[in-house]
Coordinates of C-alpha atoms in Angstrom, one line a residue:
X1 CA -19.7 -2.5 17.5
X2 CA -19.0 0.3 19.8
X3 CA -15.5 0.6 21.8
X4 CA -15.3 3.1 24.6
X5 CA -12.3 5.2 24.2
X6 CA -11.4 7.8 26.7
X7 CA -11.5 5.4 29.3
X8 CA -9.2 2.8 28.9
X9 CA -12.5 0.3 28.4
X10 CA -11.8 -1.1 24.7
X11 CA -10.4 -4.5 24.0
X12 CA -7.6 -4.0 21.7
X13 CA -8.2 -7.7 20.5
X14 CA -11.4 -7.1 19.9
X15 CA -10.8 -4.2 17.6
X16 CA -8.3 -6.0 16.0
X17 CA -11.0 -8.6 15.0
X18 CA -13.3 -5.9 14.1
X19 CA -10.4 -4.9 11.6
X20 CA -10.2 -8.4 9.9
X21 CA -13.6 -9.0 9.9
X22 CA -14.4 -5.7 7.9
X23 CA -11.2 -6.3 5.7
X24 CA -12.3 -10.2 4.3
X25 CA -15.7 -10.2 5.1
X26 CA -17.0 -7.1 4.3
X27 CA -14.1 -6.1 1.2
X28 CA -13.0 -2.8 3.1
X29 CA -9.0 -1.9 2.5
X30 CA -6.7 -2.4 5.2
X31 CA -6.6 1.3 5.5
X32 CA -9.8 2.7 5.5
X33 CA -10.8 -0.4 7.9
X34 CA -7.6 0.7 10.6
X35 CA -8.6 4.5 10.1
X36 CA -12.7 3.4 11.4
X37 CA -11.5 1.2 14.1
X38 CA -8.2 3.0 15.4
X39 CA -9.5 6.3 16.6
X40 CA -10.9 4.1 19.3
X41 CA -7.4 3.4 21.2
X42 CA -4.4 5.5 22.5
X43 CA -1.2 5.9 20.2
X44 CA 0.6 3.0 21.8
X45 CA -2.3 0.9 21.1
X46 CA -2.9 2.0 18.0
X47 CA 0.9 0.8 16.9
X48 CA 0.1 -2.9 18.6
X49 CA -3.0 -3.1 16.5
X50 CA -1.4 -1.8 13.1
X51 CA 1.0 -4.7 14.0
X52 CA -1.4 -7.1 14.7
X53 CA -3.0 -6.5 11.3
X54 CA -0.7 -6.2 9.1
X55 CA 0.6 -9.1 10.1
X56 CA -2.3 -11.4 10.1
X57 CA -2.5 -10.2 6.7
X58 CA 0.5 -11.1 5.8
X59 CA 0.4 -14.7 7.0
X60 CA -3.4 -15.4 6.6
X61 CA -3.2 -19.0 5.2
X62 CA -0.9 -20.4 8.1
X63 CA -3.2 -18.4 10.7
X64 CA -6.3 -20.2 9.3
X65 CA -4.7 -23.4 8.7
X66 CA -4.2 -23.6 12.4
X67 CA -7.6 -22.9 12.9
X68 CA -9.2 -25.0 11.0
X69 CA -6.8 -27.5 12.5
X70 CA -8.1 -27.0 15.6
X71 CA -11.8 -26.5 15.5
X72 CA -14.4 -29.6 14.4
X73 CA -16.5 -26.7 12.6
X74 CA -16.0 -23.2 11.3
X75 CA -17.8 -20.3 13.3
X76 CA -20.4 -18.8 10.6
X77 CA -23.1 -16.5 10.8
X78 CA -23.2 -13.7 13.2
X79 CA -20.3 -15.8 15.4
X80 CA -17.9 -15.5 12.5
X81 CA -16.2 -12.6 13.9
X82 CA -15.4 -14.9 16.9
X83 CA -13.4 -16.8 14.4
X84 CA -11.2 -13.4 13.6
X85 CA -10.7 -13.0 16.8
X86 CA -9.0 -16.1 17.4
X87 CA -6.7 -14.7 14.4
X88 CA -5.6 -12.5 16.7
X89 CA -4.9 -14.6 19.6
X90 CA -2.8 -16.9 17.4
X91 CA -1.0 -14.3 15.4
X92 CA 0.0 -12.8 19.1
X93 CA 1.0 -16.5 20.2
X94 CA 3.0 -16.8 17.1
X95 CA 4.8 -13.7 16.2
X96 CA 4.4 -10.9 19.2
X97 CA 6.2 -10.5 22.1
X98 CA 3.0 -10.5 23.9
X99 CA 3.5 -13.2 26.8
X100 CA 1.2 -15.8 26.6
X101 CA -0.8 -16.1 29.0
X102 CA -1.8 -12.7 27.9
X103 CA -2.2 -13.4 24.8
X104 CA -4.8 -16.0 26.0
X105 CA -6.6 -14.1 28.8
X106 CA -7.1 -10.7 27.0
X107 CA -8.5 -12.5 23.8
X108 CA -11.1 -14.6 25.4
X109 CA -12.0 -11.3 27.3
X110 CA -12.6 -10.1 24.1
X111 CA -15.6 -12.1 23.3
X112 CA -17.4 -9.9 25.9
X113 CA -17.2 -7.0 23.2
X114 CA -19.2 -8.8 21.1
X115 CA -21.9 -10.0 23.4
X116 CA -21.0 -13.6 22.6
X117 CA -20.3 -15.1 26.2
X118 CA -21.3 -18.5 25.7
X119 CA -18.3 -18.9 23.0
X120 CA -15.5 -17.8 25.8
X121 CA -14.8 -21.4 26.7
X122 CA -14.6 -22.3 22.7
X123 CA -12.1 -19.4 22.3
X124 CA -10.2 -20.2 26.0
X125 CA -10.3 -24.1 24.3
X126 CA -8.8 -23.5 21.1
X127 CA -5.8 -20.6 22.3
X128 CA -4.8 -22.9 24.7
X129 CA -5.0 -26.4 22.1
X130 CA -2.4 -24.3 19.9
X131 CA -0.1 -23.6 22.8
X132 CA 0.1 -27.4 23.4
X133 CA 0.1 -28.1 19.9
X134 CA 1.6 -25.3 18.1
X135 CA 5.3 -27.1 16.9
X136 CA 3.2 -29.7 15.6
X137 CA 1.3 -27.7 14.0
X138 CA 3.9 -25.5 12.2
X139 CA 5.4 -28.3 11.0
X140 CA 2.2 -29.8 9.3
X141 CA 1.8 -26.4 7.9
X142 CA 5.3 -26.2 6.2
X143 CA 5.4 -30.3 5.2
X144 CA 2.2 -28.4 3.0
X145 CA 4.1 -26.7 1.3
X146 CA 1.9 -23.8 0.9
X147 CA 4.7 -21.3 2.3
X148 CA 4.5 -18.1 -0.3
X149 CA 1.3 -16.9 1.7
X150 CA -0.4 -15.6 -1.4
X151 CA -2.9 -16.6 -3.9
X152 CA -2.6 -19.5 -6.1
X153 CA -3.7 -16.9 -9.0
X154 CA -0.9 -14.4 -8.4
X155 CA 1.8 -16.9 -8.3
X156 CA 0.7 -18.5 -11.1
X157 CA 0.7 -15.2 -12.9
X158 CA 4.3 -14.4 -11.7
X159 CA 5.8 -17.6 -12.1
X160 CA 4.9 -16.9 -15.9
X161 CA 6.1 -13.2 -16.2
X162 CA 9.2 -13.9 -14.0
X163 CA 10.6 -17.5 -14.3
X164 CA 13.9 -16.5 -12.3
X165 CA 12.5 -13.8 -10.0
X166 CA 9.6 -15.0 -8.7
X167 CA 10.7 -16.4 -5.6
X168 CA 12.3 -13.2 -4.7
X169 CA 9.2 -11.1 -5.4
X170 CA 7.3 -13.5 -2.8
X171 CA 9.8 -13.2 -0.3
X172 CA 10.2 -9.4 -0.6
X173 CA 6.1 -9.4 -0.5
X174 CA 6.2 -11.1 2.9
X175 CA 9.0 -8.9 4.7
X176 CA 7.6 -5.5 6.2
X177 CA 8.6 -2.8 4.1
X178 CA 11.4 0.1 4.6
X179 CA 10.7 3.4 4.7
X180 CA 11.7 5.8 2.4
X181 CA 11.4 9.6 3.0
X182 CA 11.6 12.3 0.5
X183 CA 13.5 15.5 1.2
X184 CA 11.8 19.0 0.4
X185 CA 15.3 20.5 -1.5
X186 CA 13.1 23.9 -1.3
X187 CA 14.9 23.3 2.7
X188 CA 17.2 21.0 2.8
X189 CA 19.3 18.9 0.9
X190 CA 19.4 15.0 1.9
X191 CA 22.3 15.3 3.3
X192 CA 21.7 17.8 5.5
X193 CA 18.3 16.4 6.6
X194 CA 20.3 12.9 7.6
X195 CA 22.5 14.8 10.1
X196 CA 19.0 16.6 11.3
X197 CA 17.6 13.1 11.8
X198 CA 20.6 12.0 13.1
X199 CA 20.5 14.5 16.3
X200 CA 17.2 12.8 16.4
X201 CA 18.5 9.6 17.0
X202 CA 17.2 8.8 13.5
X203 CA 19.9 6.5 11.6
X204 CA 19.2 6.8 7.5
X205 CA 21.0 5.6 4.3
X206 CA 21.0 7.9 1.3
X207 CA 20.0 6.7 -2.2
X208 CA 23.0 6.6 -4.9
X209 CA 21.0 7.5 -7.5
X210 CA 18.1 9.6 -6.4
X211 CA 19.0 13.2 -4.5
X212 CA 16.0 13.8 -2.5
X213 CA 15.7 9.7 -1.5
X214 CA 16.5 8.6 2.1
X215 CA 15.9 5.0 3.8
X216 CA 15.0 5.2 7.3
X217 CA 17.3 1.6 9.0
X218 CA 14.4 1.4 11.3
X219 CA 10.8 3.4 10.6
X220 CA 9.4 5.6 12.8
X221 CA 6.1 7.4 13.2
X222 CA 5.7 10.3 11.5
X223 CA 5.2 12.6 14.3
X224 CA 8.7 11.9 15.3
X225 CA 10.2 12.9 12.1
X226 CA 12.1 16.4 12.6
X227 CA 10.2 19.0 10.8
X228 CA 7.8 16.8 8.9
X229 CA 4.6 19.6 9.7
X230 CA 6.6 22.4 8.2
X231 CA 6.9 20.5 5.2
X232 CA 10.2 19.8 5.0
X233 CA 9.9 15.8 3.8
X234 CA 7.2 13.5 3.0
X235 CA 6.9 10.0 3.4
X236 CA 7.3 8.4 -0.2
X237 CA 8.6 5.1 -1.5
X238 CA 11.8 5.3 -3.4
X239 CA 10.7 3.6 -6.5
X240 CA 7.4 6.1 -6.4
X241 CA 9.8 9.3 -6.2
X242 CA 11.2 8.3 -10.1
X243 CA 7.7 9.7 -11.2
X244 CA 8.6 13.3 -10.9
X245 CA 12.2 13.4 -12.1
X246 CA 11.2 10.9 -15.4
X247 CA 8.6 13.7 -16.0
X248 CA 11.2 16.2 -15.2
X249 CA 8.8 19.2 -14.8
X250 CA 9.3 23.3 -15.8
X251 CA 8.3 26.3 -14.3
X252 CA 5.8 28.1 -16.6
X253 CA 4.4 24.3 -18.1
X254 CA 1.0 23.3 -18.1
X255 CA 1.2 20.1 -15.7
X256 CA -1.6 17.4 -15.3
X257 CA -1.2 15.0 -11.9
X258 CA -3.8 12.5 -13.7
X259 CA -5.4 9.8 -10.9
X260 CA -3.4 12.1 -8.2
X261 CA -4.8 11.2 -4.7
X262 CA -3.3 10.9 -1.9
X263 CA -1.4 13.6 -3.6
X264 CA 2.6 12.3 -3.2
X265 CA 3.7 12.6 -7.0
X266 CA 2.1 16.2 -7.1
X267 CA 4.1 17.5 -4.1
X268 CA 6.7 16.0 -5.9
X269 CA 6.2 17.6 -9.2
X270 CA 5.9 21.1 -7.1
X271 CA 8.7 20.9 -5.4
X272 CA 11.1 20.2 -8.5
X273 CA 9.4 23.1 -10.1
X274 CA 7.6 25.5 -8.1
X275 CA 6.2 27.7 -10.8
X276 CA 4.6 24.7 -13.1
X277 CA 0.4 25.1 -13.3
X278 CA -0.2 22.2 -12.0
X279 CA -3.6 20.5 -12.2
X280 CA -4.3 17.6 -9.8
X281 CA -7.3 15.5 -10.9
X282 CA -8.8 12.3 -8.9
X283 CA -12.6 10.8 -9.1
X284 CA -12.3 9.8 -5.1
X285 CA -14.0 13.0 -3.6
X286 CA -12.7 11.7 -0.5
X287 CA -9.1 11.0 -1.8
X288 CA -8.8 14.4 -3.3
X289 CA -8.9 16.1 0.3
X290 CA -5.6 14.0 0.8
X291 CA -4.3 16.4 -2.0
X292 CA -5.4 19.4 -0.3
X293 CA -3.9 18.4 2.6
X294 CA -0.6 17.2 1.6
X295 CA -0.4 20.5 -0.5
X296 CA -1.4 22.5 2.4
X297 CA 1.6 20.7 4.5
X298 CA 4.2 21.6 1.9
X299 CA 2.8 25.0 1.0
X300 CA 2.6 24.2 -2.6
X301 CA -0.2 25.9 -4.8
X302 CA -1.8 23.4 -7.7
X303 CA -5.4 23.6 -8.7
X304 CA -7.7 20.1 -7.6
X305 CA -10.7 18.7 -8.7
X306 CA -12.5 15.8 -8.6
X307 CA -12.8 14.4 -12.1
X308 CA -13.0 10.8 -14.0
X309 CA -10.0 9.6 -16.0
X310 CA -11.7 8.4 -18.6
X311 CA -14.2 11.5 -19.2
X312 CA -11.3 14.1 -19.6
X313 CA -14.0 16.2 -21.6
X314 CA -15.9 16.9 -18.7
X315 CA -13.0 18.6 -16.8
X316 CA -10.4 19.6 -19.0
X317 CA -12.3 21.8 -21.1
X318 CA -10.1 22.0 -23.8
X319 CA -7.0 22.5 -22.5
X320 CA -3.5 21.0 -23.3
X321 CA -1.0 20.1 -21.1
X322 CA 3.1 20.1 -21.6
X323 CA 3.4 17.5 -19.5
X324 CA 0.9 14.7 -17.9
X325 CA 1.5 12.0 -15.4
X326 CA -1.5 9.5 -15.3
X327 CA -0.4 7.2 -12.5
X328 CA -3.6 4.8 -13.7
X329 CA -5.3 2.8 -11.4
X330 CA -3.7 -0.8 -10.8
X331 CA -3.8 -4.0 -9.3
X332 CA -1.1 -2.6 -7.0
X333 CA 1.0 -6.0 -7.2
X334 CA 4.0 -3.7 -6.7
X335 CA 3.1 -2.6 -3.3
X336 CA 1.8 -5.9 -1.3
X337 CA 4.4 -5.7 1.5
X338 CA 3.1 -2.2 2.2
X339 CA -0.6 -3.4 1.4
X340 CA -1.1 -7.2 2.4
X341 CA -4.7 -6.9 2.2
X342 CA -4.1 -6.8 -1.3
X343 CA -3.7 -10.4 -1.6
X344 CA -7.1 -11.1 -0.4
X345 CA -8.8 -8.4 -1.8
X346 CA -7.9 -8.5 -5.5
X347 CA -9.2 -11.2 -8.0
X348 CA -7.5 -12.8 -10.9
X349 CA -10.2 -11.5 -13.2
X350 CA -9.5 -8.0 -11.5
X351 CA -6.7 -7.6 -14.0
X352 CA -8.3 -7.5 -17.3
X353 CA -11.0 -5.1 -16.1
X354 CA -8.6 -2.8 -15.0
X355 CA -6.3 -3.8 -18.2
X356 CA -8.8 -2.0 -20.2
X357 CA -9.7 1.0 -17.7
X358 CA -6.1 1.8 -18.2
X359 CA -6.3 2.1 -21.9
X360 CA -9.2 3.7 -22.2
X361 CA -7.5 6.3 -19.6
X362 CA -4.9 6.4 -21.6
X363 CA -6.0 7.0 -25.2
X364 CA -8.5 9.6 -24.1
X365 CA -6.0 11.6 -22.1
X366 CA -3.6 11.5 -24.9
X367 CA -5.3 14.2 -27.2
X368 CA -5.1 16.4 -24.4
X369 CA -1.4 16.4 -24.6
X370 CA 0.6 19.4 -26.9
X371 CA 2.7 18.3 -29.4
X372 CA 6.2 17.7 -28.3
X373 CA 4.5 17.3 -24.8
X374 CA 5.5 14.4 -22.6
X375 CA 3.6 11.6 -20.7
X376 CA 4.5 9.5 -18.0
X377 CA 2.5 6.2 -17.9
X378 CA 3.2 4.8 -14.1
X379 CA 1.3 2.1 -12.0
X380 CA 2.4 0.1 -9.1
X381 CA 1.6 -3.5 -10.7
X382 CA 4.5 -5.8 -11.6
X383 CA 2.2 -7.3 -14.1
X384 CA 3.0 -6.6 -17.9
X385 CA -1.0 -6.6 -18.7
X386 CA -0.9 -3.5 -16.9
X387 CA 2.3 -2.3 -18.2
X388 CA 5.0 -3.0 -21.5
X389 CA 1.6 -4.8 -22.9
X390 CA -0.2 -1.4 -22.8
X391 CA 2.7 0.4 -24.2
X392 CA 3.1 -1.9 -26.6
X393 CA -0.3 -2.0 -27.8
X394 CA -0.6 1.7 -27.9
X395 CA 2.4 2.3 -29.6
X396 CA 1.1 0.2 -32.5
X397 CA -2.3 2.0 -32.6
X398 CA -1.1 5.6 -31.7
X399 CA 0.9 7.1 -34.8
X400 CA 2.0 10.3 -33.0
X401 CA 3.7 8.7 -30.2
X402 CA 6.9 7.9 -29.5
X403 CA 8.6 5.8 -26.4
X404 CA 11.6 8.4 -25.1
X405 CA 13.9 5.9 -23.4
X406 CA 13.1 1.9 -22.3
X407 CA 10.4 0.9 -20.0
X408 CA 11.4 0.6 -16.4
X409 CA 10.5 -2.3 -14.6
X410 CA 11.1 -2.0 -10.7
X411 CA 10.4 -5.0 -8.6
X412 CA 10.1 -5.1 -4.4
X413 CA 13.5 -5.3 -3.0
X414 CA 14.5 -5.7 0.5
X415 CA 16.1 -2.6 1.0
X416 CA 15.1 -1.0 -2.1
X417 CA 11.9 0.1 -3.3
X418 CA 8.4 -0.7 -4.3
X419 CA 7.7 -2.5 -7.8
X420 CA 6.6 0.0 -9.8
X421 CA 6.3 0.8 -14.0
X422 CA 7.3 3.8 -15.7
X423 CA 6.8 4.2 -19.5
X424 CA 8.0 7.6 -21.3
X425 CA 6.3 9.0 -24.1
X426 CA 7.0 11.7 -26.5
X427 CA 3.9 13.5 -28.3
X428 CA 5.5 14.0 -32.3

């Protein structure tokens, strides 16, 4: 599908079902699918169709229960993306400021995009069924009771590893997520960056326990963040930032950033000690340039390459570190609210696949660790497959390590941070 973009020519709803169609039909990630399709509108667009996705995202099985409340038949075939883009009416009905009748009128203009004019009355028919019909409707959808908007499989899964929390993880998961930023202390201390952002018009709360952590009370967009191209804070979730201080880097130590891209945790690592050797290592090619540039940003010096976790021969060459982070790939149930795709991306039998990806990482990278040497197993999973069970397990099968303090555990909180999973080895 081409979209025009100097000219004001697109159809934002028609990108936005272009987005949603590549995102459940084709598998792409929320993000790579917005970076394709947004380059096609202006920056005030760009933030309605961000919202427009996420959100559908977010609330997928009431948007589809409405449609297939409304229609006799689903669309299939090569008219399936019609059937996203009538997401995308709804969601704009339901949850955007969008007036209605525009809501209406610029969706069933977007059929033209797709060369699918005889299906304008179907869509015109359907957006305007759910505005008769749409408190009906809702309340069929709640007497359901299929409110958590996520897979029976995860819940099931959460229910078992969190009998008292798991209610609050789902309702955490469905709220959009704060934003945290973390202050370069190379420039400026937190405090001082609050009263930058503050002249800004920026409101913030600092974190108690973390120096360089600060919660924006409303995001913004990067470009309006004070500094931000000089390198003077980076966007990072609280509960991410922990990586680097529980790692708590030197100058002079060998440093490996283990599964690195986009590059956050090594910036990180850089910044709290500027003269570590740090090598970053990722197997995304394309991931890795994130490194570069984040680096680049923050005029930090570390040595990148593009290399497989669970091959560390091929890369390392011998070499021992003082310290390594391996950040292993994960389900990343910690970091739905930021990533609703997620939901619909992942598969229950996704876990014990990557369950033993992990380990393997893991056991192989371990040998390249001096003795005395520290490692920092993190992921951004809440599941304990993917985290005290790994620890566990390699604890009892690895003689020379040692756990350094308990396991931390983070779960998504409203104001707080991400779920994430820290364990802290010792090499002995």
């Amino acid at each position: 599908m081409v979209f025009k973009s100097q000219s004001k020519s697109y159809n934002l709803r028609a990108i936005c079902s272009q987005v949603v169609f590549d995102v459940l039909d084709k598998g792409v990630s929320l993000s790579n699918a917005l970076v394709q399709c947004t380059n096609k509108v202006n920056d005030k667009d760009r933030a309605l169709v961000q919202e427009i996705c996420f959100g559908i995202m977010r609330v997928l099985p009431e948007i589809e229960f409405y449609i297939q409340s409304l229609m006799v038949k689903p669309l299939t075939g090569k008219n399936r993306i019609i059937h996203y883009l009538l997401m995308v009416g709804i969601y704009q009905i339901v949850y955007t400021r969008v007036p209605e009748h525009a809501s209406v009128g610029d969706t069933v203009n977007g059929v033209m995009s797709f060369r699918k004019t005889a299906l304008k009355g179907l869509v015109n028919g359907v957006l305007r069924s759910f505005l008769r019909e749409q408190d009906e409707l809702k309340q069929q959808f709640l007497a359901k009771g299929n409110t958590t908007l996520h897979p029976s499989w995860f819940i099931k899964r959460i229910k078992h590893a969190y009998p008292d929390q798991w209610q609050a993880i789902i309702d955490n998961n469905n709220q959009k997520p704060p934003m945290w930023l973390r202050v370069n202390q190379q420039h400026y201390s937190a405090q001082d960056y609050q009263t930058l952002l503050l002249q800004h018009g920026i409101t913030s709360t600092i974190d108690a326990q973390l120096p360089t952590a600060l919660r924006l009370d409303i995001p913004v967009a990067i470009n309006k963040l004070p500094k931000f191209t000089e390198g003077v804070v980076t966007v990072q979730d609280r509960s991410a930032q922990h990586a680097a201080y529980l790692l708590d880097p030197q100058n002079g130590e060998a440093i490996l950033d283990l599964c690195a891209a986009p590059g956050g945790k090594t910036t990180h690592i850089l910044e709290l000690a500027p003269q570590a050797n740090v090598l970053a290592v990722d197997i995304d090619s394309e991931r890795v340039k994130r490194i570069n540039e984040n680096l680049s940003r923050l005029k930090l010096n570390a040595d990148v390459i593009v290399g497989d976790g669970v091959k560390p021969e091929q890369w390392a060459k011998g070499k021992k570190f003082d310290r390594i982070l391996l950040d292993a790939p994960c389900s990343a149930t910690g970091v739905i609210r930021r990533h609703p795709d997620i939901k619909w991306l992942r598969r229950d039998s996704d876990i014990s696949e990557l369950a033993k990806l992990q380990y393997q990482i893991l056991v192989n990278i371990w040998s390249y660790l001096k003795v005395g040497g520290t490692l920092v197993y993190a992921t951004c999973s809440i599941l304990p497959e993917e985290n005290s069970l790994q620890i566990e397990r390699f604890l009892k099968e690895t003689n020379d390590a040692k756990l350094v303090e308990p396991v931390i555990q983070y779960l998504p909180s409203e104001e707080g941070g991400d779920g994430f999973f820290y364990a802290k080895l010792d090499k002995i």
